[in-house]
């Protein structure tokens, strides 16, 4: 099976967060399962940076995996060279897997599949989910109308949760939706740092308003004022310089400079190390389609407090975390509660859950089944 993945950005563009790692890992595992995989993408790595990789030719990145990075000209993904290459790549493929929604390649990829009669799987990565404070809603409505006009008949929308599936159905009621979680790499062994004299809280992800970090900071202020828990918080991730300054100023205003530190972007071994030193991961997002970092933390035996804006409602059921509202009082209460729970036992239960339902081999087989169904 020849699979083309079209995505506005690709590994190692870690600035874009979890979706980049998911697309990369799925591409690798599809190749290892006998598919010929090609990725058509740009060299974008944020608004102002590009990847230091060769453009204009296919690069071998794994077994049966070739990637063509096209030069990004404007914004996050505007690339005339990608547009030029797109028809030939779509024509080569048996099936096309499109990533993202409101980005430069989207409409052109849908149209190319319609003209060339190619089936397509479309993964929105949470783009259809709306949240308070979101900008350009009217533009997005118009964009979706164009997508509906040019979309091919044989199409499935792939979502990572039932919550996201309902949102996708609301936007595209005539298109079938397949719910398949993203996979994660399960570390063969986990080494945990000894418990400290304080509760080590961790936020890991993009620094962006949708992530609810400001609500978490307000919760930390409540914790400090109540003095029931001795805690420290690490903020691990990247964001725009402007928003990072907003967070720094907020931390200073709340008088939390001694308890909160920024760790910057963490990947690969650095990510494993920071999980080793964390007692609890906190995900206070306004909305999430999946939140890969939750699965990664559980695989590293770190219990999780996740907001009800995420799809991780089974945390309580599986005994490895808490699923709570992301208002500051609820977050603070959850942190105080989890401090009294058996964190080590919860971490082990979380890893066991990930090993059963979230390995990449398991998820890849489900994606392949989706591809085969669409090709029939």
Coordinates of C-alpha atoms in Angstrom, one line a residue:
X1 CA 0.0 0.0 0.0
X2 CA 1.4 3.4 -1.0
X3 CA 0.5 6.0 1.6
X4 CA 1.0 9.8 1.2
X5 CA 0.9 12.0 4.3
X6 CA 0.5 15.7 3.6
X7 CA 1.2 17.9 6.6
X8 CA 2.1 21.6 7.0
X9 CA 5.0 20.6 9.3
X10 CA 6.9 17.4 10.1
X11 CA 9.5 16.0 12.4
X12 CA 11.7 17.4 13.9
X13 CA 9.6 20.5 14.1
X14 CA 8.9 20.0 17.8
X15 CA 7.7 23.6 18.3
X16 CA 4.3 22.4 17.1
X17 CA 3.9 19.9 19.9
X18 CA 2.5 16.4 20.1
X19 CA 1.0 16.1 16.6
X20 CA 4.5 16.3 15.0
X21 CA 5.7 13.3 17.1
X22 CA 2.4 11.4 16.3
X23 CA 2.7 11.9 12.6
X24 CA 6.3 10.9 12.6
X25 CA 5.8 7.7 14.7
X26 CA 2.8 6.6 12.6
X27 CA 4.9 7.1 9.4
X28 CA 7.7 5.0 10.8
X29 CA 5.4 2.2 11.9
X30 CA 3.5 2.1 8.6
X31 CA 6.8 1.7 6.8
X32 CA 7.8 -1.1 9.2
X33 CA 4.4 -2.8 8.4
X34 CA 5.2 -3.0 4.7
X35 CA 3.6 0.3 3.4
X36 CA 5.5 2.6 1.1
X37 CA 5.2 5.9 2.9
X38 CA 5.9 9.4 1.5
X39 CA 5.5 12.6 3.4
X40 CA 5.0 15.9 1.6
X41 CA 5.6 18.8 4.0
X42 CA 7.4 22.2 4.6
X43 CA 10.5 23.0 6.5
X44 CA 8.5 25.2 8.9
X45 CA 9.4 25.2 12.6
X46 CA 7.3 27.9 14.0
X47 CA 6.4 31.3 12.5
X48 CA 10.0 32.6 12.3
X49 CA 12.2 29.5 12.0
X50 CA 12.8 26.7 9.5
X51 CA 14.4 23.3 9.9
X52 CA 18.0 22.9 9.0
X53 CA 17.2 20.2 6.4
X54 CA 17.7 19.8 2.7
X55 CA 14.7 20.8 0.6
X56 CA 13.7 19.9 -3.0
X57 CA 14.3 16.2 -2.8
X58 CA 13.1 13.1 -1.0
X59 CA 15.0 12.2 2.1
X60 CA 15.1 8.7 3.6
X61 CA 14.0 8.9 7.2
X62 CA 13.3 5.3 7.9
X63 CA 12.3 1.9 6.5
X64 CA 10.0 2.6 3.5
X65 CA 9.8 6.2 4.6
X66 CA 10.7 9.2 2.4
X67 CA 10.1 12.8 3.2
X68 CA 10.1 15.8 1.0
X69 CA 10.5 19.1 2.8
X70 CA 9.4 22.1 0.7
X71 CA 10.5 25.7 1.4
X72 CA 8.1 27.6 3.5
X73 CA 7.6 31.1 2.0
X74 CA 5.1 32.8 4.3
X75 CA 3.3 32.3 7.6
X76 CA 3.3 28.7 9.0
X77 CA 2.9 26.7 5.9
X78 CA 2.6 28.7 2.7
X79 CA 4.8 26.9 0.2
X80 CA 4.5 27.3 -3.6
X81 CA 6.9 24.4 -4.1
X82 CA 4.7 22.1 -2.1
X83 CA 1.8 23.1 -4.3
X84 CA 3.8 22.3 -7.4
X85 CA 4.7 18.9 -6.2
X86 CA 1.3 18.0 -4.8
X87 CA -0.4 16.5 -7.9
X88 CA 2.4 14.1 -8.7
X89 CA 2.6 12.9 -5.1
X90 CA -1.2 12.4 -4.8
X91 CA -1.2 10.6 -8.1
X92 CA 1.5 8.2 -6.8
X93 CA -0.5 7.3 -3.7
X94 CA -3.1 4.6 -3.1
X95 CA -4.4 6.6 -0.2
X96 CA -3.7 10.1 1.1
X97 CA -3.6 11.0 4.8
X98 CA -4.1 14.8 5.3
X99 CA -3.1 16.5 8.5
X100 CA -4.4 19.8 9.9
X101 CA -7.4 21.9 8.7
X102 CA -6.8 25.7 8.5
X103 CA -3.4 25.5 6.8
X104 CA -2.1 26.1 3.3
X105 CA -2.0 22.5 1.9
X106 CA -5.5 21.5 3.1
X107 CA -7.8 22.8 0.3
X108 CA -5.4 21.9 -2.4
X109 CA -4.9 18.4 -1.1
X110 CA -8.7 17.8 -0.9
X111 CA -9.1 19.1 -4.4
X112 CA -6.2 17.0 -5.8
X113 CA -7.8 13.9 -4.3
X114 CA -11.1 14.7 -5.8
X115 CA -9.7 15.4 -9.3
X116 CA -7.4 12.3 -9.3
X117 CA -10.0 10.0 -7.6
X118 CA -7.9 9.2 -4.5
X119 CA -9.4 8.3 -1.1
X120 CA -8.4 10.4 1.8
X121 CA -8.1 10.1 5.6
X122 CA -8.3 13.6 7.2
X123 CA -6.9 14.1 10.7
X124 CA -7.8 17.5 12.1
X125 CA -5.7 17.3 15.3
X126 CA -8.3 19.1 17.3
X127 CA -8.7 22.0 14.9
X128 CA -12.5 21.8 14.8
X129 CA -12.8 22.4 18.5
X130 CA -13.7 25.9 19.4
X131 CA -12.8 27.7 22.7
X132 CA -13.4 31.0 24.3
X133 CA -11.2 33.7 22.9
X134 CA -10.6 32.0 19.6
X135 CA -9.9 34.3 16.7
X136 CA -11.1 34.5 13.1
X137 CA -14.1 32.2 13.5
X138 CA -15.9 33.6 10.5
X139 CA -12.9 33.0 8.3
X140 CA -12.8 29.4 9.5
X141 CA -16.5 28.9 8.7
X142 CA -15.8 30.0 5.2
X143 CA -12.7 27.8 5.0
X144 CA -14.8 24.8 6.0
X145 CA -17.4 25.6 3.3
X146 CA -14.7 25.5 0.7
X147 CA -13.4 22.2 2.1
X148 CA -16.9 20.7 1.7
X149 CA -17.1 21.8 -1.9
X150 CA -13.7 20.3 -3.0
X151 CA -13.6 17.2 -0.8
X152 CA -13.6 13.8 -2.5
X153 CA -16.4 11.4 -2.1
X154 CA -14.3 8.7 -0.5
X155 CA -13.2 10.3 2.7
X156 CA -13.0 9.5 6.4
X157 CA -12.2 11.9 9.2
X158 CA -9.9 10.4 11.8
X159 CA -10.2 11.7 15.4
X160 CA -8.3 10.6 18.5
X161 CA -11.3 10.7 20.9
X162 CA -15.1 10.4 21.0
X163 CA -15.3 14.1 22.1
X164 CA -13.4 15.2 19.0
X165 CA -15.5 12.8 16.8
X166 CA -18.7 14.5 17.9
X167 CA -17.1 17.9 17.0
X168 CA -16.0 16.6 13.6
X169 CA -19.5 15.3 13.0
X170 CA -21.0 18.6 13.8
X171 CA -18.8 20.3 11.2
X172 CA -19.0 17.5 8.6
X173 CA -22.2 15.5 9.2
X174 CA -22.1 13.7 5.9
X175 CA -18.5 12.2 6.4
X176 CA -17.8 9.0 8.4
X177 CA -15.6 9.4 11.4
X178 CA -13.1 6.9 12.8
X179 CA -11.9 7.2 16.4
X180 CA -8.4 5.9 16.7
X181 CA -6.1 7.1 19.5
X182 CA -2.6 8.2 18.8
X183 CA 0.1 5.8 20.0
X184 CA 3.1 6.3 22.3
X185 CA 6.5 4.8 22.8
X186 CA 6.4 2.8 26.0
X187 CA 9.8 3.0 27.7
X188 CA 11.1 -0.6 28.4
X189 CA 12.0 0.4 32.0
X190 CA 11.2 3.4 34.2
X191 CA 13.5 4.8 36.8
X192 CA 11.8 7.2 39.3
X193 CA 13.7 9.8 41.3
X194 CA 13.2 9.5 45.1
X195 CA 10.3 11.5 46.5
X196 CA 11.3 15.0 47.5
X197 CA 10.1 17.0 50.5
X198 CA 7.7 18.8 48.2
X199 CA 5.2 17.8 45.6
X200 CA 6.8 18.1 42.2
X201 CA 4.2 19.4 39.7
X202 CA 4.8 19.4 36.0
X203 CA 3.1 21.1 33.1
X204 CA 4.4 20.0 29.7
X205 CA 3.2 21.3 26.3
X206 CA 3.0 24.4 24.2
X207 CA 2.8 27.7 26.0
X208 CA -0.5 29.0 24.5
X209 CA -3.7 30.5 25.9
X210 CA -5.7 27.4 25.0
X211 CA -3.6 25.3 27.4
X212 CA -5.1 26.9 30.5
X213 CA -1.7 27.7 32.0
X214 CA -3.0 30.9 33.5
X215 CA -5.7 29.0 35.3
X216 CA -3.0 26.7 36.7
X217 CA -1.0 29.7 37.9
X218 CA -4.1 31.0 39.7
X219 CA -4.5 27.6 41.3
X220 CA -0.9 27.7 42.5
X221 CA -1.6 31.1 44.2
X222 CA -4.5 29.4 46.0
X223 CA -2.2 26.6 47.1
X224 CA 0.4 29.1 48.4
X225 CA -2.2 31.0 50.3
X226 CA -3.7 27.9 51.9
X227 CA -0.3 26.4 52.8
X228 CA -1.7 22.9 52.9
X229 CA 0.8 21.5 50.3
X230 CA 4.5 22.1 49.9
X231 CA 4.9 22.2 46.1
X232 CA 7.0 23.3 43.1
X233 CA 5.9 23.6 39.5
X234 CA 7.9 23.2 36.3
X235 CA 6.6 24.6 33.1
X236 CA 8.2 22.6 30.2
X237 CA 7.5 23.8 26.7
X238 CA 7.8 26.6 24.2
X239 CA 5.6 29.4 23.0
X240 CA 5.8 32.8 21.4
X241 CA 8.0 35.3 23.1
X242 CA 5.0 37.5 23.7
X243 CA 2.9 34.9 25.5
X244 CA 5.9 33.6 27.5
X245 CA 6.3 37.2 28.8
X246 CA 2.6 37.2 29.7
X247 CA 3.2 34.1 31.9
X248 CA 6.3 35.5 33.4
X249 CA 4.6 38.7 34.4
X250 CA 1.6 36.8 35.8
X251 CA 3.9 34.6 37.9
X252 CA 5.6 37.7 39.2
X253 CA 2.3 39.4 40.0
X254 CA 1.1 36.4 42.0
X255 CA 4.4 36.2 44.0
X256 CA 5.2 32.7 42.7
X257 CA 8.7 33.2 41.3
X258 CA 10.3 31.0 44.0
X259 CA 7.9 28.0 43.4
X260 CA 7.7 28.0 39.5
X261 CA 10.4 27.5 37.0
X262 CA 10.5 27.4 33.2
X263 CA 12.3 24.5 31.6
X264 CA 12.0 25.4 27.9
X265 CA 11.3 22.7 25.3
X266 CA 12.1 19.2 26.3
X267 CA 12.4 16.3 23.8
X268 CA 13.7 12.7 23.8
X269 CA 16.1 12.0 26.7
X270 CA 15.4 15.4 28.3
X271 CA 11.7 14.5 28.4
X272 CA 12.4 11.2 30.0
X273 CA 14.5 12.9 32.7
X274 CA 11.9 15.5 33.5
X275 CA 9.2 12.8 33.9
X276 CA 11.6 11.0 36.3
X277 CA 11.6 14.0 38.5
X278 CA 7.8 14.7 38.4
X279 CA 5.2 13.5 40.9
X280 CA 2.2 14.7 39.0
X281 CA 1.5 16.0 35.5
X282 CA -1.1 18.7 35.2
X283 CA -3.0 19.3 32.0
X284 CA -5.4 22.3 32.5
X285 CA -6.3 22.8 28.9
X286 CA -9.5 24.6 27.8
X287 CA -9.9 22.0 25.1
X288 CA -7.9 19.1 23.7
X289 CA -8.6 16.5 21.0
X290 CA -6.2 14.0 22.6
X291 CA -3.3 15.5 24.6
X292 CA -0.4 13.1 23.9
X293 CA 1.5 14.2 27.0
X294 CA -1.1 12.5 29.2
X295 CA -0.3 9.2 27.6
X296 CA 3.4 9.8 27.7
X297 CA 3.3 10.7 31.4
X298 CA 1.3 7.6 32.3
X299 CA 3.7 5.4 30.3
X300 CA 6.5 6.9 32.6
X301 CA 4.4 6.1 35.7
X302 CA 3.5 9.7 36.4
X303 CA -0.1 10.2 37.6
X304 CA -2.1 12.9 35.9
X305 CA -4.6 15.7 36.8
X306 CA -6.4 16.5 33.5
X307 CA -9.1 19.1 32.9
X308 CA -12.5 18.1 31.6
X309 CA -11.6 20.0 28.5
X310 CA -9.5 16.9 27.6
X311 CA -10.9 13.5 26.6
X312 CA -9.2 11.7 29.5
X313 CA -12.3 11.0 31.6
X314 CA -11.1 7.4 32.3
X315 CA -8.2 8.6 34.6
X316 CA -10.4 8.1 37.7
X317 CA -11.7 4.8 36.5
X318 CA -8.3 3.4 35.8
X319 CA -6.9 4.7 39.1
X320 CA -4.1 6.7 37.7
X321 CA -5.3 10.3 38.0
X322 CA -8.1 12.9 38.4
X323 CA -10.4 14.5 35.7
X324 CA -11.5 17.9 37.0
X325 CA -12.7 21.3 35.9
X326 CA -9.9 23.7 35.0
X327 CA -11.1 26.5 37.1
X328 CA -8.4 27.5 39.7
X329 CA -10.3 26.3 42.8
X330 CA -10.9 22.9 41.2
X331 CA -7.3 22.5 40.2
X332 CA -6.0 23.5 43.6
X333 CA -8.4 21.1 45.3
X334 CA -7.3 18.3 43.0
X335 CA -3.6 18.9 43.8
X336 CA -4.4 18.9 47.5
X337 CA -6.3 15.6 47.0
X338 CA -3.8 13.8 44.9
X339 CA -1.1 14.6 47.5
X340 CA -2.9 12.2 49.9
X341 CA -3.2 9.4 47.3
X342 CA -0.7 6.5 46.6
X343 CA 1.2 8.1 43.7
X344 CA 3.5 5.2 43.1
X345 CA 0.6 2.7 42.8
X346 CA -1.3 5.2 40.6
X347 CA 1.8 5.5 38.3
X348 CA 2.0 1.7 37.9
X349 CA -1.7 1.5 37.0
X350 CA -1.2 4.2 34.4
X351 CA 1.6 2.4 32.7
X352 CA -0.4 -0.9 32.6
X353 CA -3.2 1.0 30.9
X354 CA -0.9 2.4 28.3
X355 CA 0.6 -1.0 27.6
X356 CA -2.8 -2.4 26.8
X357 CA -4.4 0.3 24.6
X358 CA -1.8 2.8 23.5
X359 CA 1.2 1.1 21.9
X360 CA 2.1 2.2 18.4
X361 CA 1.8 -1.3 17.0
X362 CA -1.8 -1.6 18.2
X363 CA -2.7 1.9 16.9
X364 CA -1.0 1.3 13.6
X365 CA -3.0 -1.8 12.9
X366 CA -6.2 0.2 13.6
X367 CA -5.1 2.9 11.1
X368 CA -4.3 0.2 8.5
X369 CA -7.8 -1.2 8.9
X370 CA -9.2 2.2 8.3
X371 CA -7.1 2.6 5.2
X372 CA -8.2 -0.8 3.9
X373 CA -11.9 0.0 4.5
X374 CA -11.6 3.2 2.5
X375 CA -9.8 1.4 -0.4
X376 CA -12.6 -1.2 -0.8

